[in-house]
C-alpha cells in the first residue's frame, strides 16, 4: 500500500543521516479543566498567581475561565517538549485555589447546566473583549457543553534545509551521497515549503483515524454531559455513566466537538491546494448565515452576543483535525498571515488527554506522532477531493465509536480494508523511518514506540481506551475512575523533581503578562465597534488576493 513511501525512505537513508532533521520543532498545547473537590467545574476566577490569561505565553485559558491551556514553546525534541509541559503543570498545581485540581480526562464530568461553564475573562482591552465575545458566540452557536471538552494539540515543523531534500525525494532522485545532505545558504522558496506542508496535511488526514485508535482515551462519559439526551446510541453502565463498548475517542465522535447539524450551513473547505483552502475559509468568514443574523449581534443591553453573523466568526472557528498555521503579527488576521507568508507549521488537533500519564501524554506517544508527521512528509502528492474528505471524516467517527470492534473495516484508498491490516501496513512502512531516527538517539525511542503501537493493532486491549473502560467498570463509574486518575496524577506531578530554571521563567512570565495586559488596556483607544471594523477590514484585502490566486 505504501511502496512509494518506503522507496522514498530508502532514498532518504542513502542521501542523508537523521541529523538532517535535527532542526525539526515540536510544540504542545494541553487543555485541562480546573475542578473542585467534589468533581464539579471550578467557578473561581483564573488564579492571579498564574498571571494574565491574555498575556502569559505558557498559561492561558481556552473557552471557559476554568479550562486551562498549557503551551510549550517550539522544542528541539520529544523529551524537551514533554519535560516543558510537565514543568508547566508543576508550576500550576501549587498555585491553584485550595481544593482544586486538574481533570486529566478529555470529557468533562458533573456539568450543572450551561451556567456552570463560565466564559473566559480577558480584561477590558479591545483584544481581550474580542476573545470573550468570540467565545460567547461559540456558546450561542453550538452550546457551551461541548466547549468543556479538553484535548491536546501537537504542533510540528520541519527544518528549512529539509525542503530541498523533500523536493529531491518527491522527484524520485536517489544515489549514494559523499557526505551529509547539504543545501546552499540561499533562502528556501516559501512556496515550496507551503506546498510541502499542505501535502503533509493531506496525507495526515488520510490516516487521521490512526490517532483516535492508538491514543483515544474517552470511550466513556458522564451522563451529565448528555443532559436530557436519551436518544444516544451509547450503552448504559449505570445512571451516571454511558459508554461505547468498542469506542476509542468519543471526543472525536458524534457527541464531541462538532458543528450543529440542525443549522443548514455548508462549512466544507476545499483541500486541493492552500489557495483553495484560504478561499473557502474566507468565504465562510465573510458570508452571513440568516440563522445567526436572526440571533442578533448584540443583546437588548447592547452587549455583544457574537462577533458577527457570518458562517464563521473568525477562521479559528473552522474545526479540522489538522490545521496549517502561520504566526500572526500584532493585530493581523491569522488567515492573512497564512496567505502572506505561507505555512510555518502544522497543528494536529485530534489527541485525547491520556489519563495514565501526569502530563496527559507520554514520550513514546510524542515519538509516534512525530513519525506520523514524517510519514506524511514522505507521502505522495495526491490532492484531497471532496469525497475523500467525507471518507476521512467517516473513518475517524467510525473508529471513535467502534475502533476496537473485532473485524472492523474502514474505507481505504483501494476499497474497504480491515483496520488491523491497514494499521499494520502503516507500521511496516514506518519501520525503516524509526530505525533511521534512532541513529540520533541514545536509546531506540522510535523503534520501541513503533513496537508499542503495533501491539495495539494486534491486540485492542492494549489501547488506552480499553484500559480506561476496564478502569471504569472496576471503579464503578466514569466519574470515580477519572477522579481517581486525576488525583493520582496530581500527586505524581508534585513528587517529581522540578527544573528551577523553567519555574523561574514561568514566574517571570506571570509578572510580564500582568504588565502586558495593563498596557494593552491602556492602549485600547476608540470604541470597540471601531476596533472590530478595522480588524475585519483586513478581510477585504485578503479576500481580493485570495480570489486572484484561486482564479490564476
Short mmCIF file of C-alpha atoms in Angstrom, two decimals:
data_model
loop_
_atom_site.label_atom_id
_atom_site.label_comp_id
_atom_site.label_asym_id
_atom_site.label_seq_id
_atom_site.Cartn_x
_atom_site.Cartn_y
_atom_site.Cartn_z
CA UNK A 1 0.00 0.00 0.00
CA UNK A 2 2.85 2.38 0.81
CA UNK A 3 5.56 1.16 -1.53
CA UNK A 4 6.36 4.69 -2.76
CA UNK A 5 6.76 5.92 0.80
CA UNK A 6 9.09 3.02 1.54
CA UNK A 7 11.12 3.80 -1.59
CA UNK A 8 11.44 7.45 -0.58
CA UNK A 9 12.55 6.37 2.87
CA UNK A 10 15.22 4.16 1.30
CA UNK A 11 16.37 7.10 -0.82
CA UNK A 12 16.39 9.36 2.23
CA UNK A 13 18.59 6.94 4.17
CA UNK A 14 21.00 6.91 1.23
CA UNK A 15 21.12 10.67 0.83
CA UNK A 16 21.32 11.80 4.44
CA UNK A 17 21.57 10.78 8.07
CA UNK A 18 18.99 11.59 10.73
CA UNK A 19 20.78 14.79 11.73
CA UNK A 20 19.24 16.43 8.69
CA UNK A 21 16.04 16.60 10.77
CA UNK A 22 17.74 18.00 13.88
CA UNK A 23 16.06 21.34 13.30
CA UNK A 24 12.52 19.99 13.50
CA UNK A 25 10.40 21.52 16.24
CA UNK A 26 7.64 20.16 18.48
CA UNK A 27 5.15 22.23 20.42
CA UNK A 28 2.38 21.02 22.73
CA UNK A 29 -0.84 22.73 23.81
CA UNK A 30 -2.80 20.90 26.51
CA UNK A 31 -6.19 21.86 27.90
CA UNK A 32 -7.33 20.77 31.36
CA UNK A 33 -10.37 21.75 33.39
CA UNK A 34 -9.93 23.06 36.92
CA UNK A 35 -12.17 21.04 39.21
CA UNK A 36 -13.33 21.40 42.81
CA UNK A 37 -13.05 18.66 45.40
CA UNK A 38 -16.48 17.27 44.53
CA UNK A 39 -15.56 16.98 40.83
CA UNK A 40 -17.54 19.96 39.53
CA UNK A 41 -16.07 22.57 37.20
CA UNK A 42 -14.43 25.32 39.24
CA UNK A 43 -16.34 28.59 39.40
CA UNK A 44 -13.37 30.60 40.65
CA UNK A 45 -11.56 33.18 38.53
CA UNK A 46 -8.38 32.29 36.68
CA UNK A 47 -5.83 32.22 39.54
CA UNK A 48 -3.98 35.53 39.82
CA UNK A 49 -0.82 33.59 40.75
CA UNK A 50 -0.79 32.25 37.18
CA UNK A 51 -0.73 35.72 35.68
CA UNK A 52 -2.89 37.13 32.92
CA UNK A 53 -4.61 34.58 30.68
CA UNK A 54 -4.45 37.21 27.93
CA UNK A 55 -0.73 37.91 28.22
CA UNK A 56 1.00 34.76 29.52
CA UNK A 57 2.64 32.80 26.67
CA UNK A 58 2.64 29.47 28.55
CA UNK A 59 -0.50 29.51 30.71
CA UNK A 60 -3.81 30.77 29.37
CA UNK A 61 -7.44 29.64 29.13
CA UNK A 62 -9.35 28.22 26.21
CA UNK A 63 -13.14 28.64 26.15
CA UNK A 64 -14.05 28.83 29.79
CA UNK A 65 -12.49 30.51 32.78
CA UNK A 66 -11.85 27.03 34.22
CA UNK A 67 -10.36 25.46 31.07
CA UNK A 68 -6.62 26.00 31.48
CA UNK A 69 -4.40 25.76 28.43
CA UNK A 70 -0.71 24.97 28.87
CA UNK A 71 1.52 25.91 25.93
CA UNK A 72 5.13 24.93 25.34
CA UNK A 73 7.39 26.91 23.02
CA UNK A 74 8.74 25.08 19.94
CA UNK A 75 11.09 22.44 21.37
CA UNK A 76 14.09 20.64 19.89
CA UNK A 77 12.94 17.12 20.81
CA UNK A 78 10.11 14.99 22.12
CA UNK A 79 11.80 14.82 25.51
CA UNK A 80 12.19 18.58 25.79
CA UNK A 81 8.54 19.13 24.83
CA UNK A 82 7.27 16.64 27.40
CA UNK A 83 9.61 17.95 30.13
CA UNK A 84 8.45 21.51 29.47
CA UNK A 85 4.76 20.57 29.56
CA UNK A 86 5.37 18.64 32.79
CA UNK A 87 7.14 21.66 34.28
CA UNK A 88 4.19 23.93 33.43
CA UNK A 89 1.90 21.53 35.30
CA UNK A 90 4.26 21.63 38.28
CA UNK A 91 4.13 25.42 38.28
CA UNK A 92 0.33 25.49 38.14
CA UNK A 93 -0.66 22.90 40.75
CA UNK A 94 0.65 24.63 43.91
CA UNK A 95 -0.96 27.89 42.74
CA UNK A 96 -4.49 26.57 42.30
CA UNK A 97 -7.14 27.65 44.82
CA UNK A 98 -7.43 25.34 47.82
CA UNK A 99 -9.14 22.06 46.98
CA UNK A 100 -8.84 22.43 43.20
CA UNK A 101 -7.03 20.03 40.88
CA UNK A 102 -6.76 19.40 37.14
CA UNK A 103 -9.12 16.94 35.45
CA UNK A 104 -6.92 14.59 33.44
CA UNK A 105 -9.62 13.49 31.03
CA UNK A 106 -10.83 14.95 27.74
CA UNK A 107 -14.51 14.53 28.60
CA UNK A 108 -15.84 16.61 31.49
CA UNK A 109 -17.94 15.43 34.39
CA UNK A 110 -20.62 16.86 36.68
CA UNK A 111 -21.88 19.56 34.35
CA UNK A 112 -24.51 21.52 36.26
CA UNK A 113 -26.05 23.20 33.28
CA UNK A 114 -24.60 25.70 30.82
CA UNK A 115 -24.35 28.34 33.52
CA UNK A 116 -21.62 26.29 35.22
CA UNK A 117 -19.33 26.84 32.21
CA UNK A 118 -18.12 30.42 32.64
CA UNK A 119 -16.74 32.11 29.53
CA UNK A 120 -13.14 33.23 29.91
CA UNK A 121 -12.48 36.80 31.07
CA UNK A 122 -9.59 38.59 29.34
CA UNK A 123 -9.99 42.10 30.66
CA UNK A 124 -11.18 45.36 29.13
CA UNK A 125 -8.76 45.81 26.21
CA UNK A 126 -10.15 45.56 22.70
CA UNK A 127 -8.20 42.33 22.15
CA UNK A 128 -9.45 40.87 25.43
CA UNK A 129 -13.06 41.82 24.72
CA UNK A 130 -12.82 40.31 21.25
CA UNK A 131 -11.61 36.99 22.70
CA UNK A 132 -14.52 36.94 25.15
CA UNK A 133 -17.14 37.88 22.53
CA UNK A 134 -15.83 35.20 20.18
CA UNK A 135 -16.32 32.60 22.92
CA UNK A 136 -19.77 33.99 23.67
CA UNK A 137 -20.58 33.43 20.01
CA UNK A 138 -19.33 29.83 20.16
CA UNK A 139 -21.62 29.19 23.11
CA UNK A 140 -24.54 30.78 21.30
CA UNK A 141 -23.97 28.78 18.12
CA UNK A 142 -23.00 25.36 19.41
CA UNK A 143 -23.87 25.38 23.09
CA UNK A 144 -21.46 25.58 26.00
CA UNK A 145 -21.49 21.87 26.76
CA UNK A 146 -19.03 20.80 24.10
CA UNK A 147 -16.78 23.76 24.92
CA UNK A 148 -15.87 21.95 28.15
CA UNK A 149 -14.15 19.16 26.19
CA UNK A 150 -10.34 19.19 26.50
CA UNK A 151 -7.65 17.96 24.14
CA UNK A 152 -4.02 18.21 23.17
CA UNK A 153 -2.70 19.95 20.06
CA UNK A 154 0.54 18.64 18.61
CA UNK A 155 2.44 21.29 16.66
CA UNK A 156 5.20 20.24 14.29
CA UNK A 157 7.57 21.98 11.91
CA UNK A 158 10.34 20.77 9.63
CA UNK A 159 13.79 22.41 9.37
CA UNK A 160 14.29 24.70 6.40
CA UNK A 161 17.03 22.56 4.86
CA UNK A 162 14.71 19.56 4.70
CA UNK A 163 12.53 21.07 1.98
CA UNK A 164 15.02 20.97 -0.92
CA UNK A 165 15.67 17.38 0.17
CA UNK A 166 11.91 16.76 0.16
CA UNK A 167 11.75 18.06 -3.40
CA UNK A 168 14.53 15.70 -4.47
CA UNK A 169 12.73 12.74 -2.88
CA UNK A 170 9.43 13.72 -4.48
CA UNK A 171 11.13 13.70 -7.87
CA UNK A 172 12.40 10.20 -7.21
CA UNK A 173 16.12 11.05 -7.10
CA UNK A 174 18.40 8.72 -5.18
CA UNK A 175 22.02 7.77 -5.07
CA UNK A 176 24.83 7.49 -2.61
CA UNK A 177 25.98 10.86 -1.28
CA UNK A 178 29.55 11.70 -0.49
CA UNK A 179 28.56 13.06 2.92
CA UNK A 180 25.70 14.57 4.90
CA UNK A 181 22.98 16.26 2.88
CA UNK A 182 23.68 19.93 2.37
CA UNK A 183 21.97 22.77 0.56
CA UNK A 184 23.13 26.19 -0.50
CA UNK A 185 22.84 29.01 2.00
CA UNK A 186 20.27 30.75 -0.18
CA UNK A 187 16.78 31.16 1.24
CA UNK A 188 14.40 28.27 0.58
CA UNK A 189 11.40 29.23 -1.55
CA UNK A 190 8.41 29.81 0.81
CA UNK A 191 6.08 28.50 -1.89
CA UNK A 192 7.96 25.17 -1.85
CA UNK A 193 7.63 24.98 1.93
CA UNK A 194 3.90 25.73 1.87
CA UNK A 195 3.32 23.20 -0.89
CA UNK A 196 5.16 20.58 1.13
CA UNK A 197 3.31 21.29 4.36
CA UNK A 198 -0.05 21.26 2.61
CA UNK A 199 0.77 17.89 1.08
CA UNK A 200 1.74 16.66 4.55
CA UNK A 201 -1.63 17.82 5.88
CA UNK A 202 -3.49 15.99 3.11
CA UNK A 203 -1.61 12.77 3.84
CA UNK A 204 -2.18 13.11 7.59
CA UNK A 205 -5.91 13.47 7.06
CA UNK A 206 -5.97 10.27 5.02
CA UNK A 207 -4.71 8.32 8.04
CA UNK A 208 -6.31 10.55 10.65
CA UNK A 209 -8.21 7.60 12.15
CA UNK A 210 -4.89 6.21 13.47
CA UNK A 211 -4.70 8.86 16.22
CA UNK A 212 -8.03 8.08 17.96
CA UNK A 213 -7.35 4.35 17.63
CA UNK A 214 -3.86 4.40 19.13
CA UNK A 215 -4.33 7.24 21.62
CA UNK A 216 -8.06 7.74 22.15
CA UNK A 217 -8.86 7.74 25.88
CA UNK A 218 -12.52 8.72 26.02
CA UNK A 219 -14.72 5.65 25.45
CA UNK A 220 -16.97 6.57 28.40
CA UNK A 221 -18.63 9.78 29.55
CA UNK A 222 -20.65 11.20 32.40
CA UNK A 223 -24.42 11.17 31.87
CA UNK A 224 -24.49 14.87 32.82
CA UNK A 225 -22.66 15.64 29.57
CA UNK A 226 -25.63 14.36 27.59
CA UNK A 227 -28.05 16.39 29.73
CA UNK A 228 -31.54 15.14 28.80
CA UNK A 229 -30.40 13.36 25.66
CA UNK A 230 -31.92 9.89 25.84
CA UNK A 231 -31.58 9.12 22.15
CA UNK A 232 -27.84 8.48 22.24
CA UNK A 233 -26.78 5.07 20.95
CA UNK A 234 -24.29 4.75 23.81
CA UNK A 235 -24.65 1.84 26.20
CA UNK A 236 -25.65 2.48 29.81
CA UNK A 237 -23.33 1.27 32.56
CA UNK A 238 -25.31 2.86 35.37
CA UNK A 239 -27.29 6.04 36.00
CA UNK A 240 -24.16 8.21 35.83
CA UNK A 241 -22.09 6.54 33.11
CA UNK A 242 -22.57 5.96 29.38
CA UNK A 243 -20.04 4.27 27.14
CA UNK A 244 -19.30 2.83 23.70
CA UNK A 245 -18.37 -0.87 24.15
CA UNK A 246 -15.71 -0.68 21.40
CA UNK A 247 -15.22 3.08 21.42
CA UNK A 248 -11.86 4.84 21.49
CA UNK A 249 -12.44 8.61 21.48
CA UNK A 250 -15.99 9.88 21.93
CA UNK A 251 -14.41 13.34 21.89
CA UNK A 252 -13.78 12.78 18.17
CA UNK A 253 -17.19 11.21 17.54
CA UNK A 254 -20.79 12.29 17.15
CA UNK A 255 -21.08 13.78 20.64
CA UNK A 256 -17.70 15.54 20.58
CA UNK A 257 -16.62 18.89 19.22
CA UNK A 258 -18.60 19.40 16.04
CA UNK A 259 -20.82 21.82 14.19
CA UNK A 260 -24.52 21.90 14.91
CA UNK A 261 -26.29 19.68 12.39
CA UNK A 262 -29.61 21.47 12.79
CA UNK A 263 -28.26 24.56 11.06
CA UNK A 264 -28.16 24.25 7.26
CA UNK A 265 -24.68 25.65 6.68
CA UNK A 266 -22.19 24.20 4.23
CA UNK A 267 -18.89 24.63 6.06
CA UNK A 268 -16.91 22.41 3.72
CA UNK A 269 -13.42 23.58 2.78
CA UNK A 270 -11.54 22.51 -0.34
CA UNK A 271 -8.23 20.82 0.49
CA UNK A 272 -6.82 20.56 -3.04
CA UNK A 273 -4.37 23.42 -2.50
CA UNK A 274 -3.53 26.11 0.03
CA UNK A 275 -5.08 28.77 -2.20
CA UNK A 276 -8.33 26.82 -2.41
CA UNK A 277 -8.25 26.29 1.34
CA UNK A 278 -7.80 30.01 2.05
CA UNK A 279 -10.53 30.95 -0.45
CA UNK A 280 -13.09 28.72 1.24
CA UNK A 281 -12.18 29.87 4.75
CA UNK A 282 -12.56 33.48 3.59
CA UNK A 283 -15.92 32.65 2.02
CA UNK A 284 -17.16 31.34 5.37
CA UNK A 285 -15.90 34.31 7.42
CA UNK A 286 -17.46 36.83 5.01
CA UNK A 287 -20.82 35.18 4.20
CA UNK A 288 -23.65 35.81 6.63
CA UNK A 289 -25.90 33.00 7.83
CA UNK A 290 -29.55 34.05 8.23
CA UNK A 291 -29.94 31.99 11.41
CA UNK A 292 -27.05 33.77 13.09
CA UNK A 293 -28.34 37.14 11.89
CA UNK A 294 -31.70 36.32 13.49
CA UNK A 295 -29.98 35.59 16.81
CA UNK A 296 -28.59 39.09 16.82
CA UNK A 297 -25.09 40.54 17.13
CA UNK A 298 -25.87 42.44 20.35
CA UNK A 299 -28.47 41.84 23.04
CA UNK A 300 -31.06 44.23 24.46
CA UNK A 301 -28.46 45.71 26.81
CA UNK A 302 -26.05 46.42 23.96
CA UNK A 303 -23.68 43.59 24.89
CA UNK A 304 -22.14 41.64 22.03
CA UNK A 305 -23.50 38.09 21.66
CA UNK A 306 -21.15 37.19 18.78
CA UNK A 307 -18.57 38.96 16.67
CA UNK A 308 -20.72 38.88 13.54
CA UNK A 309 -23.40 36.83 11.82
CA UNK A 310 -21.10 35.09 9.34
CA UNK A 311 -20.90 31.32 8.93
CA UNK A 312 -17.66 31.50 10.91
CA UNK A 313 -16.96 34.48 13.18
CA UNK A 314 -13.22 34.12 12.54
CA UNK A 315 -11.14 31.44 10.86
CA UNK A 316 -10.30 29.75 14.18
CA UNK A 317 -13.92 28.62 14.36
CA UNK A 318 -13.31 26.24 11.47
CA UNK A 319 -12.83 22.85 13.06
CA UNK A 320 -10.44 20.37 11.48
CA UNK A 321 -8.26 17.54 12.76
CA UNK A 322 -5.20 19.22 11.18
CA UNK A 323 -4.62 22.91 10.52
CA UNK A 324 -1.93 24.76 8.53
CA UNK A 325 -0.54 27.55 10.71
CA UNK A 326 1.47 30.74 10.43
CA UNK A 327 2.33 33.08 13.31
CA UNK A 328 0.25 36.24 13.05
CA UNK A 329 1.75 39.62 13.82
CA UNK A 330 0.09 42.03 16.25
CA UNK A 331 -3.46 42.74 15.08
CA UNK A 332 -3.07 40.58 11.97
CA UNK A 333 -5.71 38.12 10.83
CA UNK A 334 -4.31 34.57 11.04
CA UNK A 335 -5.71 33.78 7.58
CA UNK A 336 -3.92 36.85 6.18
CA UNK A 337 -0.67 35.73 7.84
CA UNK A 338 -1.14 32.35 6.16
CA UNK A 339 -1.80 33.98 2.80
CA UNK A 340 1.12 36.42 3.02
CA UNK A 341 3.84 34.19 4.49
CA UNK A 342 2.69 30.63 3.85
CA UNK A 343 2.62 27.68 6.23
CA UNK A 344 5.05 27.66 9.14
CA UNK A 345 3.90 24.51 10.95
CA UNK A 346 1.08 22.00 11.20
CA UNK A 347 -1.25 21.62 14.17
CA UNK A 348 -2.67 18.13 14.84
CA UNK A 349 -5.78 18.57 17.00
CA UNK A 350 -7.15 15.04 17.49
CA UNK A 351 -5.19 13.90 20.55
CA UNK A 352 -7.09 12.96 23.73
CA UNK A 353 -5.73 13.50 27.22
CA UNK A 354 -4.18 10.25 28.41
CA UNK A 355 -5.42 9.60 31.95
CA UNK A 356 -2.47 7.36 32.76
CA UNK A 357 0.25 9.97 32.30
CA UNK A 358 0.93 13.01 34.52
CA UNK A 359 1.11 15.50 31.65
CA UNK A 360 -1.65 13.83 29.62
CA UNK A 361 0.65 12.08 27.14
CA UNK A 362 3.92 10.13 27.23
CA UNK A 363 7.23 10.17 25.43
CA UNK A 364 6.54 7.20 23.16
CA UNK A 365 3.26 8.80 22.12
CA UNK A 366 5.03 12.00 21.07
CA UNK A 367 7.56 9.90 19.16
CA UNK A 368 4.73 8.17 17.26
CA UNK A 369 3.07 11.50 16.45
CA UNK A 370 6.42 12.68 15.08
CA UNK A 371 6.64 9.59 12.90
CA UNK A 372 3.11 10.14 11.60
CA UNK A 373 4.17 13.64 10.57
CA UNK A 374 7.30 12.37 8.82
CA UNK A 375 5.35 9.53 7.22
CA UNK A 376 3.05 12.19 5.77
CA UNK A 377 6.12 14.23 4.72
CA UNK A 378 7.33 11.24 2.70
CA UNK A 379 3.89 10.63 1.20
CA UNK A 380 2.74 11.25 -2.33
CA UNK A 381 1.19 14.36 -3.82
CA UNK A 382 -2.45 13.49 -4.34
CA UNK A 383 -4.86 16.39 -3.72
CA UNK A 384 -7.79 15.59 -1.45
CA UNK A 385 -11.13 15.50 -3.21
CA UNK A 386 -14.40 16.43 -1.51
CA UNK A 387 -15.38 12.76 -1.44
CA UNK A 388 -12.09 11.82 0.19
CA UNK A 389 -12.69 14.44 2.87
CA UNK A 390 -16.04 12.80 3.62
CA UNK A 391 -14.38 9.37 3.70
CA UNK A 392 -11.73 10.63 6.12
CA UNK A 393 -14.42 12.05 8.40
CA UNK A 394 -16.41 8.81 8.32
CA UNK A 395 -13.30 6.78 9.16
CA UNK A 396 -12.47 8.96 12.17
CA UNK A 397 -16.02 8.78 13.52
CA UNK A 398 -16.20 5.03 12.88
CA UNK A 399 -13.00 4.48 14.86
CA UNK A 400 -14.12 6.92 17.57
CA UNK A 401 -17.24 4.85 18.28
CA UNK A 402 -16.26 1.34 17.15
CA UNK A 403 -12.45 1.25 16.77
CA UNK A 404 -11.85 -1.86 18.92
CA UNK A 405 -14.67 -3.88 17.39
CA UNK A 406 -13.36 -7.24 16.09
CA UNK A 407 -13.07 -7.28 12.31
CA UNK A 408 -13.87 -3.57 11.90
CA UNK A 409 -13.35 -2.35 8.33
CA UNK A 410 -12.64 1.18 7.12
CA UNK A 411 -12.83 2.90 3.74
CA UNK A 412 -9.29 2.59 2.42
CA UNK A 413 -7.69 4.05 -0.72
CA UNK A 414 -8.45 0.85 -2.64
CA UNK A 415 -11.78 -0.06 -1.06
CA UNK A 416 -12.85 -1.48 2.28
CA UNK A 417 -9.98 -2.74 4.42
CA UNK A 418 -9.60 -4.18 7.88
CA UNK A 419 -8.46 -1.61 10.45
CA UNK A 420 -5.84 -4.05 11.72
CA UNK A 421 -4.47 -4.77 8.24
CA UNK A 422 -4.32 -1.08 7.35
CA UNK A 423 -2.64 -0.26 10.66
CA UNK A 424 -0.04 -2.99 10.22
CA UNK A 425 0.78 -1.69 6.73
CA UNK A 426 1.45 1.78 8.17
CA UNK A 427 3.65 0.33 10.92
CA UNK A 428 5.57 -1.75 8.37
CA UNK A 429 6.23 1.29 6.19
CA UNK A 430 7.45 3.21 9.24
CA UNK A 431 9.99 0.60 10.37
CA UNK A 432 12.92 1.99 8.33
CA UNK A 433 11.99 5.53 9.42
CA UNK A 434 12.09 4.55 13.10
CA UNK A 435 15.48 2.86 12.74
CA UNK A 436 16.83 5.87 10.85
CA UNK A 437 15.63 8.34 13.51
CA UNK A 438 17.12 6.20 16.29
CA UNK A 439 20.59 6.84 14.82
CA UNK A 440 20.44 10.20 16.61
CA UNK A 441 19.07 8.83 19.89
CA UNK A 442 20.82 7.40 22.93
CA UNK A 443 18.09 4.75 23.20
CA UNK A 444 15.86 3.27 20.46
CA UNK A 445 12.95 5.59 21.26
CA UNK A 446 11.27 5.43 17.87
CA UNK A 447 11.62 1.69 17.35
CA UNK A 448 10.28 0.99 20.85
CA UNK A 449 7.37 3.34 20.24
CA UNK A 450 6.55 1.60 16.97
CA UNK A 451 6.62 -1.78 18.71
CA UNK A 452 4.10 -0.50 21.27
CA UNK A 453 1.78 0.84 18.58
CA UNK A 454 1.97 -2.40 16.60
CA UNK A 455 0.93 -4.30 19.73
CA UNK A 456 -2.26 -2.19 19.85
CA UNK A 457 -3.19 -3.16 16.29
CA UNK A 458 -2.66 -6.81 17.16
CA UNK A 459 -4.49 -6.63 20.49
CA UNK A 460 -7.05 -3.82 21.02
CA UNK A 461 -6.94 -4.45 24.77
CA UNK A 462 -3.54 -2.73 24.72
CA UNK A 463 -5.10 0.61 23.70
CA UNK A 464 -5.64 3.39 26.27
CA UNK A 465 -9.38 3.32 25.56
CA UNK A 466 -9.61 -0.35 26.54
CA UNK A 467 -7.66 0.35 29.73
CA UNK A 468 -9.93 3.29 30.56
CA UNK A 469 -13.07 1.22 30.06
CA UNK A 470 -11.69 -1.57 32.24
CA UNK A 471 -10.93 1.01 34.92
CA UNK A 472 -14.42 2.48 34.70
CA UNK A 473 -16.02 -0.94 35.17
CA UNK A 474 -13.76 -1.69 38.12
CA UNK A 475 -14.21 1.69 39.84
CA UNK A 476 -17.97 1.77 39.38
CA UNK A 477 -18.38 4.87 37.21
CA UNK A 478 -16.62 7.16 34.77
CA UNK A 479 -16.50 9.86 37.42
CA UNK A 480 -14.93 7.65 40.08
CA UNK A 481 -12.24 6.36 37.73
CA UNK A 482 -11.40 9.74 36.20
CA UNK A 483 -11.30 11.40 39.62
CA UNK A 484 -9.01 8.69 40.96
CA UNK A 485 -6.66 9.03 37.99
CA UNK A 486 -6.64 12.83 38.16
CA UNK A 487 -5.80 12.85 41.86
CA UNK A 488 -3.07 10.25 41.35
CA UNK A 489 -1.51 12.25 38.51
CA UNK A 490 -1.69 15.37 40.70
CA UNK A 491 0.34 13.71 43.43
CA UNK A 492 2.82 12.26 40.94
CA UNK A 493 3.48 15.70 39.46
CA UNK A 494 4.07 17.24 42.88
CA UNK A 495 6.51 14.46 43.75
CA UNK A 496 8.62 14.87 40.61
CA UNK A 497 11.86 16.88 40.67
CA UNK A 498 11.45 20.37 39.24
CA UNK A 499 13.50 22.36 36.77
CA UNK A 500 14.36 25.58 38.68
CA UNK A 501 15.23 27.47 35.51
CA UNK A 502 11.85 26.70 33.93
CA UNK A 503 9.99 27.57 37.14
CA UNK A 504 11.77 30.92 37.34
CA UNK A 505 10.97 31.66 33.70
CA UNK A 506 7.28 30.91 34.26
CA UNK A 507 7.25 33.12 37.35
CA UNK A 508 8.83 35.94 35.37
CA UNK A 509 6.20 35.46 32.66
CA UNK A 510 3.48 35.87 35.29
CA UNK A 511 4.75 39.34 36.14
CA UNK A 512 5.25 40.28 32.49
CA UNK A 513 1.80 39.02 31.49
CA UNK A 514 0.08 41.24 34.04
CA UNK A 515 2.04 44.26 32.80
CA UNK A 516 1.29 43.30 29.20
CA UNK A 517 -2.45 43.19 29.83
CA UNK A 518 -2.37 46.54 31.63
CA UNK A 519 -0.51 48.07 28.69
CA UNK A 520 -2.99 46.63 26.18
CA UNK A 521 -5.86 48.08 28.17
CA UNK A 522 -4.18 51.48 28.35
CA UNK A 523 -3.55 51.48 24.59
CA UNK A 524 -7.14 50.49 23.65
CA UNK A 525 -8.38 53.85 22.44
CA UNK A 526 -11.56 54.47 20.49
CA UNK A 527 -14.67 52.34 20.53
CA UNK A 528 -14.78 48.55 20.44
CA UNK A 529 -17.05 48.80 17.40
CA UNK A 530 -14.39 50.76 15.50
CA UNK A 531 -11.73 48.25 16.56
CA UNK A 532 -13.75 45.35 15.15
CA UNK A 533 -14.42 47.27 11.94
CA UNK A 534 -10.69 47.92 11.45
CA UNK A 535 -9.79 44.33 12.30
CA UNK A 536 -12.24 42.79 9.84
CA UNK A 537 -11.38 45.34 7.14
CA UNK A 538 -8.30 43.18 6.55
CA UNK A 539 -10.65 40.60 5.03
CA UNK A 540 -11.26 42.84 2.03
CA UNK A 541 -7.55 42.92 1.11
CA UNK A 542 -7.01 39.28 1.95
CA UNK A 543 -10.12 38.23 0.05
CA UNK A 544 -9.12 40.04 -3.14
CA UNK A 545 -5.64 38.48 -3.07
CA UNK A 546 -7.00 35.01 -2.37
CA UNK A 547 -9.59 35.21 -5.14
CA UNK A 548 -6.90 36.31 -7.58
CA UNK A 549 -4.73 33.35 -6.57
CA UNK A 550 -7.59 30.88 -6.88
CA UNK A 551 -8.51 32.13 -10.32
CA UNK A 552 -4.94 32.18 -11.64
#
